[in-house]
XYZ file of C-alpha atoms in Angstrom:
525
model
C 9.145 46.145 18.323
C 9.260 44.773 14.823
C 12.353 42.350 15.759
C 9.675 40.649 18.064
C 8.293 38.900 14.890
C 11.477 37.177 14.736
C 12.082 36.859 18.530
C 8.932 34.931 19.181
C 9.607 31.680 17.022
C 13.216 32.137 17.871
C 12.555 31.928 21.846
C 9.979 29.301 21.367
C 12.431 27.019 19.396
C 15.059 27.563 22.177
C 12.535 26.754 24.926
C 11.157 23.834 23.166
C 14.600 22.252 22.814
C 15.305 22.777 26.435
C 12.150 21.450 27.641
C 12.471 18.453 25.477
C 15.916 17.793 27.042
C 14.164 18.054 30.357
C 11.713 15.311 29.300
C 8.732 17.631 29.364
C 5.258 16.461 28.572
C 4.600 15.961 24.845
C 1.469 18.143 25.110
C 3.593 20.929 26.515
C 5.966 20.771 23.600
C 3.064 20.759 21.231
C 1.371 23.893 22.830
C 4.777 25.821 22.706
C 5.254 24.858 19.233
C 1.917 26.108 18.244
C 2.586 29.418 20.334
C 5.766 29.869 18.342
C 4.206 29.342 14.922
C 1.084 31.588 15.855
C 2.773 34.308 18.014
C 3.823 36.605 15.319
C 0.278 36.995 14.039
C -1.063 39.587 16.386
C 2.170 41.669 16.137
C 1.814 41.565 12.240
C -1.849 42.772 12.503
C -0.753 45.695 14.503
C 2.207 46.656 12.346
C 0.177 46.185 9.085
C -2.433 48.458 10.294
C -0.001 51.134 10.759
C 2.355 50.828 7.698
C 4.919 51.908 6.672
C 6.503 50.960 9.940
C 10.260 51.148 10.007
C 12.898 51.072 13.120
C 16.334 50.676 13.795
C 17.031 47.784 16.425
C 18.191 49.313 19.657
C 17.595 52.866 18.827
C 20.832 53.320 16.855
C 21.324 55.670 13.884
C 20.706 53.951 10.694
C 24.171 54.358 9.529
C 25.479 52.090 12.292
C 22.152 50.155 13.303
C 20.071 47.285 11.947
C 16.945 48.482 10.249
C 13.886 46.555 9.787
C 10.639 47.423 8.553
C 7.184 46.542 7.164
C 5.815 48.213 4.291
C 3.887 47.787 0.826
C 6.749 46.084 -0.500
C 7.169 43.290 1.858
C 3.650 43.124 3.690
C 2.148 40.487 1.467
C 5.300 38.250 1.613
C 5.307 38.574 5.290
C 1.545 37.500 5.063
C 2.290 34.379 2.996
C 5.084 33.394 5.149
C 2.727 33.545 8.185
C 0.013 31.638 6.358
C 2.195 28.746 5.089
C 3.921 28.365 8.371
C 0.587 28.228 10.129
C -0.495 25.447 7.766
C 2.842 23.844 7.897
C 2.756 23.830 11.862
C -0.717 22.444 11.958
C 0.064 19.761 9.289
C 3.266 18.791 11.342
C 1.246 18.451 14.377
C -0.730 15.896 12.733
C 1.780 14.164 10.662
C 4.562 13.791 13.318
C 2.055 12.970 16.128
C 3.712 10.008 18.154
C 0.608 7.708 18.374
C -1.991 9.117 15.829
C 0.264 10.363 13.301
C 0.332 9.912 9.595
C 3.893 8.755 9.045
C 3.159 5.093 9.419
C 0.986 5.237 6.438
C 3.657 6.764 4.371
C 5.020 3.394 3.377
C 5.020 2.151 -0.125
C 7.589 2.201 -2.906
C 10.381 3.512 -0.960
C 8.286 6.640 0.459
C 9.315 6.481 3.787
C 9.070 3.347 5.941
C 6.362 2.210 8.273
C 6.426 3.737 11.722
C 9.794 5.677 11.213
C 8.908 8.950 12.550
C 11.817 11.109 13.654
C 13.220 10.089 17.241
C 12.511 13.268 18.578
C 9.592 15.114 17.119
C 10.413 17.895 19.333
C 13.606 18.384 17.442
C 11.469 18.698 14.090
C 9.398 21.146 15.807
C 12.331 23.430 16.860
C 13.867 23.416 13.438
C 10.544 24.382 11.855
C 10.483 27.310 14.384
C 14.052 28.274 13.423
C 13.112 28.363 9.892
C 10.099 30.304 10.600
C 12.249 32.958 12.523
C 14.946 33.062 9.807
C 12.218 33.621 6.965
C 10.622 36.486 8.968
C 13.949 38.077 9.699
C 15.124 37.798 6.148
C 11.757 39.714 4.966
C 11.897 42.557 7.274
C 15.533 43.273 7.173
C 16.537 46.460 5.239
C 20.341 45.625 4.967
C 22.326 43.045 2.958
C 24.152 41.466 5.765
C 21.350 40.549 8.062
C 19.378 39.297 5.300
C 22.187 37.020 4.657
C 22.277 35.849 8.358
C 18.700 35.343 8.485
C 18.536 33.389 5.173
C 21.404 31.292 6.554
C 19.267 30.549 9.677
C 16.414 29.372 7.741
C 18.393 27.522 5.247
C 20.555 25.553 7.920
C 17.320 24.573 9.561
C 16.021 23.350 6.015
C 19.194 21.372 5.470
C 18.528 19.259 8.732
C 14.866 18.928 8.160
C 15.401 17.655 4.704
C 17.867 15.160 6.037
C 15.485 13.970 8.704
C 13.472 12.059 6.227
C 14.183 8.190 6.043
C 13.442 7.694 2.356
C 15.951 6.363 -0.012
C 18.136 9.037 -1.491
C 17.414 11.670 1.088
C 20.817 11.982 2.426
C 22.425 12.565 -1.160
C 19.557 15.113 -1.752
C 20.385 16.846 1.339
C 24.060 16.869 0.698
C 23.374 18.335 -2.862
C 20.954 21.116 -1.298
C 23.823 21.920 1.506
C 26.894 22.244 -0.896
C 24.821 24.152 -3.658
C 23.363 26.683 -1.217
C 26.468 27.157 0.856
C 28.596 27.672 -2.404
C 25.859 30.301 -3.415
C 26.061 31.836 0.229
C 29.904 32.176 0.377
C 29.813 33.935 -3.185
C 27.131 36.008 -1.975
C 28.834 37.184 1.041
C 31.997 37.949 -1.060
C 29.664 40.206 -3.310
C 28.256 42.058 -0.036
C 31.848 42.569 1.074
C 32.795 44.253 -2.356
C 29.730 46.261 -2.332
C 30.627 47.395 1.408
C 34.185 48.336 0.186
C 32.874 50.415 -2.496
C 29.910 52.303 -0.841
C 30.602 52.090 2.981
C 27.212 50.906 3.656
C 25.131 47.802 3.988
C 21.757 49.355 4.323
C 19.967 49.411 1.044
C 18.534 52.944 1.379
C 21.992 54.291 2.293
C 23.689 52.346 -0.531
C 21.210 53.803 -2.991
C 21.910 57.350 -1.877
C 25.557 56.933 -2.125
C 25.812 54.554 -5.191
C 28.232 55.473 -7.997
C 28.500 53.591 -11.225
C 31.671 51.721 -10.649
C 32.892 48.519 -12.364
C 33.572 46.856 -8.887
C 29.923 47.524 -7.799
C 28.530 46.204 -11.187
C 30.619 42.976 -11.041
C 29.624 42.325 -7.342
C 25.879 42.952 -8.110
C 26.011 40.327 -10.753
C 27.901 37.941 -8.462
C 25.013 38.443 -5.944
C 22.332 38.029 -8.326
C 23.565 34.844 -9.642
C 24.029 33.404 -6.228
C 20.253 34.326 -5.601
C 19.135 32.637 -8.690
C 20.783 29.476 -7.305
C 18.940 29.731 -4.011
C 15.683 30.684 -5.819
C 15.923 27.517 -7.921
C 15.994 29.336 -11.415
C 16.922 27.337 -14.540
C 19.677 26.277 -15.291
C 20.747 26.691 -11.516
C 17.922 24.576 -10.067
C 19.699 21.368 -9.793
C 18.904 21.045 -5.817
C 15.209 21.737 -6.070
C 13.380 18.642 -7.577
C 14.962 15.921 -5.335
C 14.932 18.161 -2.217
C 11.185 18.704 -2.719
C 10.495 14.917 -3.465
C 12.508 13.382 -0.872
C 11.278 15.457 2.162
C 8.396 14.717 4.565
C 5.268 16.572 3.114
C 5.215 19.419 5.705
C 8.851 20.067 5.171
C 8.684 19.941 1.198
C 5.913 22.553 1.473
C 8.672 24.916 2.836
C 11.148 24.453 0.039
C 9.216 26.309 -2.778
C 6.891 28.491 -0.642
C 9.451 30.002 1.716
C 13.136 29.073 0.898
C 12.829 29.872 -2.712
C 10.632 33.148 -2.106
C 13.354 34.693 0.188
C 16.296 35.017 -2.546
C 13.880 36.199 -5.139
C 12.531 38.905 -2.944
C 15.973 40.271 -2.467
C 16.564 39.988 -6.063
C 13.715 42.397 -6.583
C 15.178 44.679 -4.037
C 18.545 44.671 -5.600
C 17.224 45.630 -8.974
C 15.336 48.667 -7.380
C 18.068 49.966 -5.164
C 20.939 49.318 -7.681
C 19.020 50.842 -10.602
C 21.863 52.729 -11.952
C 24.063 49.672 -12.583
C 21.489 47.078 -13.171
C 21.141 45.511 -16.513
C 17.780 43.772 -17.222
C 18.629 42.096 -20.537
C 20.489 38.976 -19.234
C 17.746 38.312 -16.529
C 15.058 38.453 -19.233
C 16.612 35.661 -21.098
C 17.260 33.696 -17.935
C 13.618 34.241 -16.888
C 12.019 33.051 -20.146
C 14.586 30.108 -20.083
C 13.511 29.027 -16.599
C 9.568 29.508 -17.345
C 9.878 27.364 -20.659
C 12.423 24.803 -19.456
C 10.333 24.385 -16.001
C 7.258 23.722 -17.843
C 9.151 21.162 -20.342
C 10.430 19.268 -17.387
C 7.194 19.305 -15.395
C 5.404 17.663 -18.231
C 7.964 14.818 -18.333
C 7.234 13.707 -14.543
C 5.530 10.979 -13.044
C 6.335 12.111 -9.606
C 3.752 14.718 -8.169
C 6.183 16.334 -5.997
C 8.894 16.558 -8.690
C 6.280 17.931 -11.112
C 5.232 20.557 -8.582
C 9.077 21.436 -7.999
C 9.580 21.901 -11.657
C 6.526 24.078 -11.807
C 8.360 26.251 -9.155
C 11.296 26.663 -11.467
C 8.740 27.810 -14.211
C 7.220 30.417 -11.631
C 10.518 31.725 -10.472
C 10.891 32.460 -14.159
C 7.896 34.616 -14.105
C 9.112 36.412 -11.190
C 12.472 37.137 -12.901
C 10.790 38.236 -16.102
C 8.756 40.640 -14.047
C 11.945 42.065 -12.276
C 13.670 42.359 -15.654
C 10.698 44.083 -17.197
C 10.991 46.684 -14.574
C 7.738 45.838 -13.009
C 8.873 44.975 -9.528
C 5.623 45.332 -7.786
C 3.659 42.742 -10.011
C 6.864 40.406 -9.726
C 6.528 40.528 -6.056
C 2.751 39.982 -6.331
C 3.319 37.003 -8.286
C 5.927 35.873 -5.697
C 3.279 36.216 -3.107
C 0.802 34.317 -5.207
C 3.377 31.466 -5.820
C 4.322 31.148 -2.079
C 0.679 31.022 -1.036
C -0.487 28.662 -3.691
C 2.467 26.302 -3.840
C 2.611 25.777 0.063
C -0.906 24.509 -0.057
C -0.463 22.401 -3.193
C 2.623 20.682 -1.712
C 0.765 19.768 1.561
C -2.368 18.592 -0.621
C 0.087 16.334 -2.584
C 1.483 15.137 0.666
C -2.003 14.130 1.875
C -2.555 12.233 -1.410
C 0.654 10.565 -0.981
C 0.060 9.430 2.414
C -3.436 8.181 1.328
C -1.970 6.164 -1.642
C 1.562 5.244 -0.276
C 3.081 6.492 -3.581
C 4.023 9.753 -5.301
C 3.194 8.470 -8.857
C 0.363 9.788 -10.677
C -1.051 6.567 -11.739
C -1.428 5.781 -7.937
C -2.950 8.725 -6.322
C -6.293 10.243 -6.625
C -8.593 12.764 -4.887
C -11.602 10.960 -5.620
C -13.706 10.292 -2.469
C -12.220 13.385 -0.832
C -14.418 16.223 -2.238
C -12.847 18.784 0.285
C -9.190 17.813 -0.751
C -10.313 17.885 -4.438
C -11.893 21.391 -4.277
C -8.727 22.558 -2.541
C -6.484 21.154 -5.147
C -8.565 22.355 -8.129
C -8.742 25.981 -6.543
C -5.025 26.178 -5.767
C -3.886 24.942 -9.169
C -5.969 27.258 -11.016
C -4.673 30.237 -8.780
C -1.265 30.131 -10.351
C -2.327 30.874 -13.921
C -3.964 33.711 -15.650
C -7.326 33.108 -14.342
C -9.136 36.234 -12.876
C -10.089 36.983 -10.160
C -7.700 34.351 -8.556
C -4.790 35.352 -6.872
C -2.171 34.534 -9.402
C -3.690 36.502 -12.193
C -2.620 39.843 -10.522
C 1.081 39.240 -11.082
C 0.698 37.478 -14.546
C -1.374 40.204 -16.294
C 0.711 43.143 -14.625
C 3.926 41.544 -15.906
C 2.394 40.848 -19.322
C 1.337 44.561 -19.683
C 5.069 45.598 -18.981
C 6.155 43.291 -22.024
C 5.450 44.087 -25.509
C 5.305 42.404 -29.039
C 6.663 38.761 -29.173
C 7.950 38.714 -25.721
C 4.360 39.347 -24.502
C 2.752 36.702 -26.422
C 5.698 34.256 -25.493
C 4.981 35.061 -21.868
C 1.260 34.672 -22.042
C 1.705 31.410 -23.843
C 3.969 30.169 -21.074
C 1.308 31.036 -18.560
C -1.220 29.254 -20.692
C 1.239 26.306 -20.384
C 0.912 26.510 -16.682
C -3.002 25.994 -16.859
C -2.504 23.152 -19.391
C 0.127 21.456 -16.889
C -2.443 21.795 -14.048
C -5.287 20.610 -16.197
C -3.413 17.417 -16.775
C -2.778 17.057 -13.104
C -6.354 17.468 -12.084
C -7.412 15.054 -14.863
C -5.163 12.316 -13.590
C -6.282 12.750 -9.943
C -9.817 12.700 -10.967
C -9.766 9.794 -13.318
C -7.811 7.198 -11.104
C -9.419 4.753 -9.089
C -10.513 5.631 -5.672
C -8.219 4.618 -2.831
C -8.110 4.976 0.960
C -9.948 8.068 2.242
C -7.511 11.114 2.821
C -7.227 12.032 6.389
C -10.281 14.270 7.229
C -8.458 16.838 9.485
C -5.862 17.473 6.748
C -8.777 17.538 4.145
C -10.407 20.210 6.196
C -7.283 22.113 6.745
C -6.443 22.478 3.150
C -9.909 23.400 2.074
C -9.776 26.110 4.562
C -6.360 27.175 3.231
C -7.437 27.054 -0.482
C -10.598 28.929 0.477
C -8.285 31.662 2.049
C -6.127 31.742 -1.079
C -9.323 32.376 -3.131
C -10.468 35.025 -0.977
C -6.956 36.925 -0.939
C -7.409 36.858 -4.883
C -10.865 38.251 -4.514
C -9.643 41.009 -2.487
C -6.624 41.856 -4.685
C -8.517 41.840 -7.785
C -11.474 43.490 -6.495
C -13.501 40.567 -7.947
C -12.880 41.728 -11.260
C -13.108 39.152 -14.257
C -10.773 40.327 -17.206
C -11.632 39.845 -20.625
C -8.515 37.825 -21.530
C -9.398 35.356 -19.001
C -12.009 33.304 -20.863
C -9.844 33.333 -24.104
C -6.693 32.157 -22.244
C -8.671 29.365 -20.340
C -10.362 28.299 -23.599
C -7.024 28.095 -25.393
C -5.512 25.939 -22.401
C -8.550 23.462 -22.588
C -8.245 23.284 -26.505
C -4.540 22.563 -26.270
C -4.945 20.031 -23.444
C -7.797 18.348 -25.441
C -5.614 18.079 -28.553
C -2.637 16.973 -26.636
C -4.877 14.245 -24.964
C -6.277 13.132 -28.324
C -2.604 12.839 -29.604
C -1.510 10.739 -26.679
C 0.878 13.687 -25.380
C -0.749 13.786 -22.001
C 0.299 10.259 -21.328
C 2.792 9.567 -18.520
C 6.170 8.961 -19.562
C 7.442 5.408 -19.324
C 8.341 4.427 -15.750
C 12.174 4.413 -14.977
C 13.664 2.853 -12.046
C 14.617 5.469 -9.585
C 18.296 5.998 -9.463
C 20.333 7.583 -6.673
C 22.846 9.942 -8.451
C 26.109 10.477 -7.057
C 25.917 13.765 -5.231
C 29.715 14.355 -5.926
C 29.097 14.370 -9.703
C 25.732 16.402 -9.226
C 27.553 19.028 -7.264
C 30.601 19.159 -9.840
C 28.091 19.662 -12.723
C 26.540 22.561 -10.755
C 29.805 24.206 -9.969
C 30.431 24.161 -13.929
C 26.992 25.596 -14.850
C 27.523 28.051 -11.982
C 30.697 29.327 -13.093
C 29.387 29.513 -16.720
C 26.532 31.470 -16.176
C 28.321 33.959 -13.838
C 31.206 34.303 -16.576
C 28.671 34.781 -19.371
C 26.894 37.455 -17.323
C 30.026 39.164 -16.280
C 31.181 39.261 -20.019
C 28.039 40.738 -20.853
C 28.956 43.808 -18.760
C 32.094 44.615 -20.653
């Protein structure tokens, strides 16, 4: 019955589209949307209580059927997906409400236009439910092809949701998103075909049982890995992520780093486990550190809060890649869970501030006057760094323990940089003048969300306060203080926003994609 996790939001999406076409009452559509968002929760509770749980759909044999399951490997990621979609669903009901929604306030400096809600909010609700179904399917699938199918379901819904925004430059960003993801999807499917030709199986467990070290399998593995790095927004293949996050409506923007970037990185971790005999970690270690450091450097240059969070995701995906390359897949997945949970809340909180100020610029937004929202942002931003007993510390310190020597120091330094980045974020949000009060319902929602994230961290760490935490926190505070005194924390000079030519961007991406793929394949010679 595990497939019901996917079937509930999928059926709700179909029914919602049908009822909207039949001119059903808006209240009915909203209730159906909420049922599709919340429906998987009771099933998840039952399955999680009886883990591990695995079944082949339709009662087929594993060799010919579609296997799905819930176990200690994916249960936290499914939990994060459910929490994020619950918050996004509730946020979307408030944001896209036809008469009392928040979209009309989202009006200044090209950030949307007054009163321009999507023509059919029910269509947005259906697409969110399709993304919900696709994400759950990708997480519970035990074979490569069905992961691909579910990921495409989630990503196609994502393309359309991004393109539904009315902001200047949205269509270009959505086009880049589409072309880069579709390119990676075709190449990933090609890699799956090669693996199937060499092993005769698509089920990961069966592939592992019959895996032989062959040149074709090794090439296919790296082709698949590079495609997953594109979809995960890992540097230098992150071209699509900043603009897509910044140009989307806030409820949609939260899904980009919290869910769509999570799914391919989860599969990357599984590939490293099941293809251990042909998996070479050294190139991924280089890519992971490059993504961590480059993401931080690019984030410090941003005036746009959503683009900053997108570049921070690039850095956090680097942390996950480092964990996979270091052979510590459980803690890599633990950090992926923490990032999904925390970043979803941070983007929603940023959206509430943007709606309040009508701008995405740091010098125009503030959480002063909204104590619940301020507490949520502070708690969530600290939860991604090496601060015990918060949720992000579990993966960070676990991955650090798997490294040694200079690499361990560099890794910890990068995560101190994450703390410095979020200290700067909170300092900027605290010191700006008060603006219009943030929406009360959203503030309460995000406060509860942040409290849940903190509670999860306390549960996973057992409330333990590590000895490294005070030292790293002090180091981050001193580093930020020195940077502030030297003027290094000042916002960069404002530059007029330019909509880049999507054709040029896609061509540059294709060149970088091929360069990375060729270098990795040459490394295997």
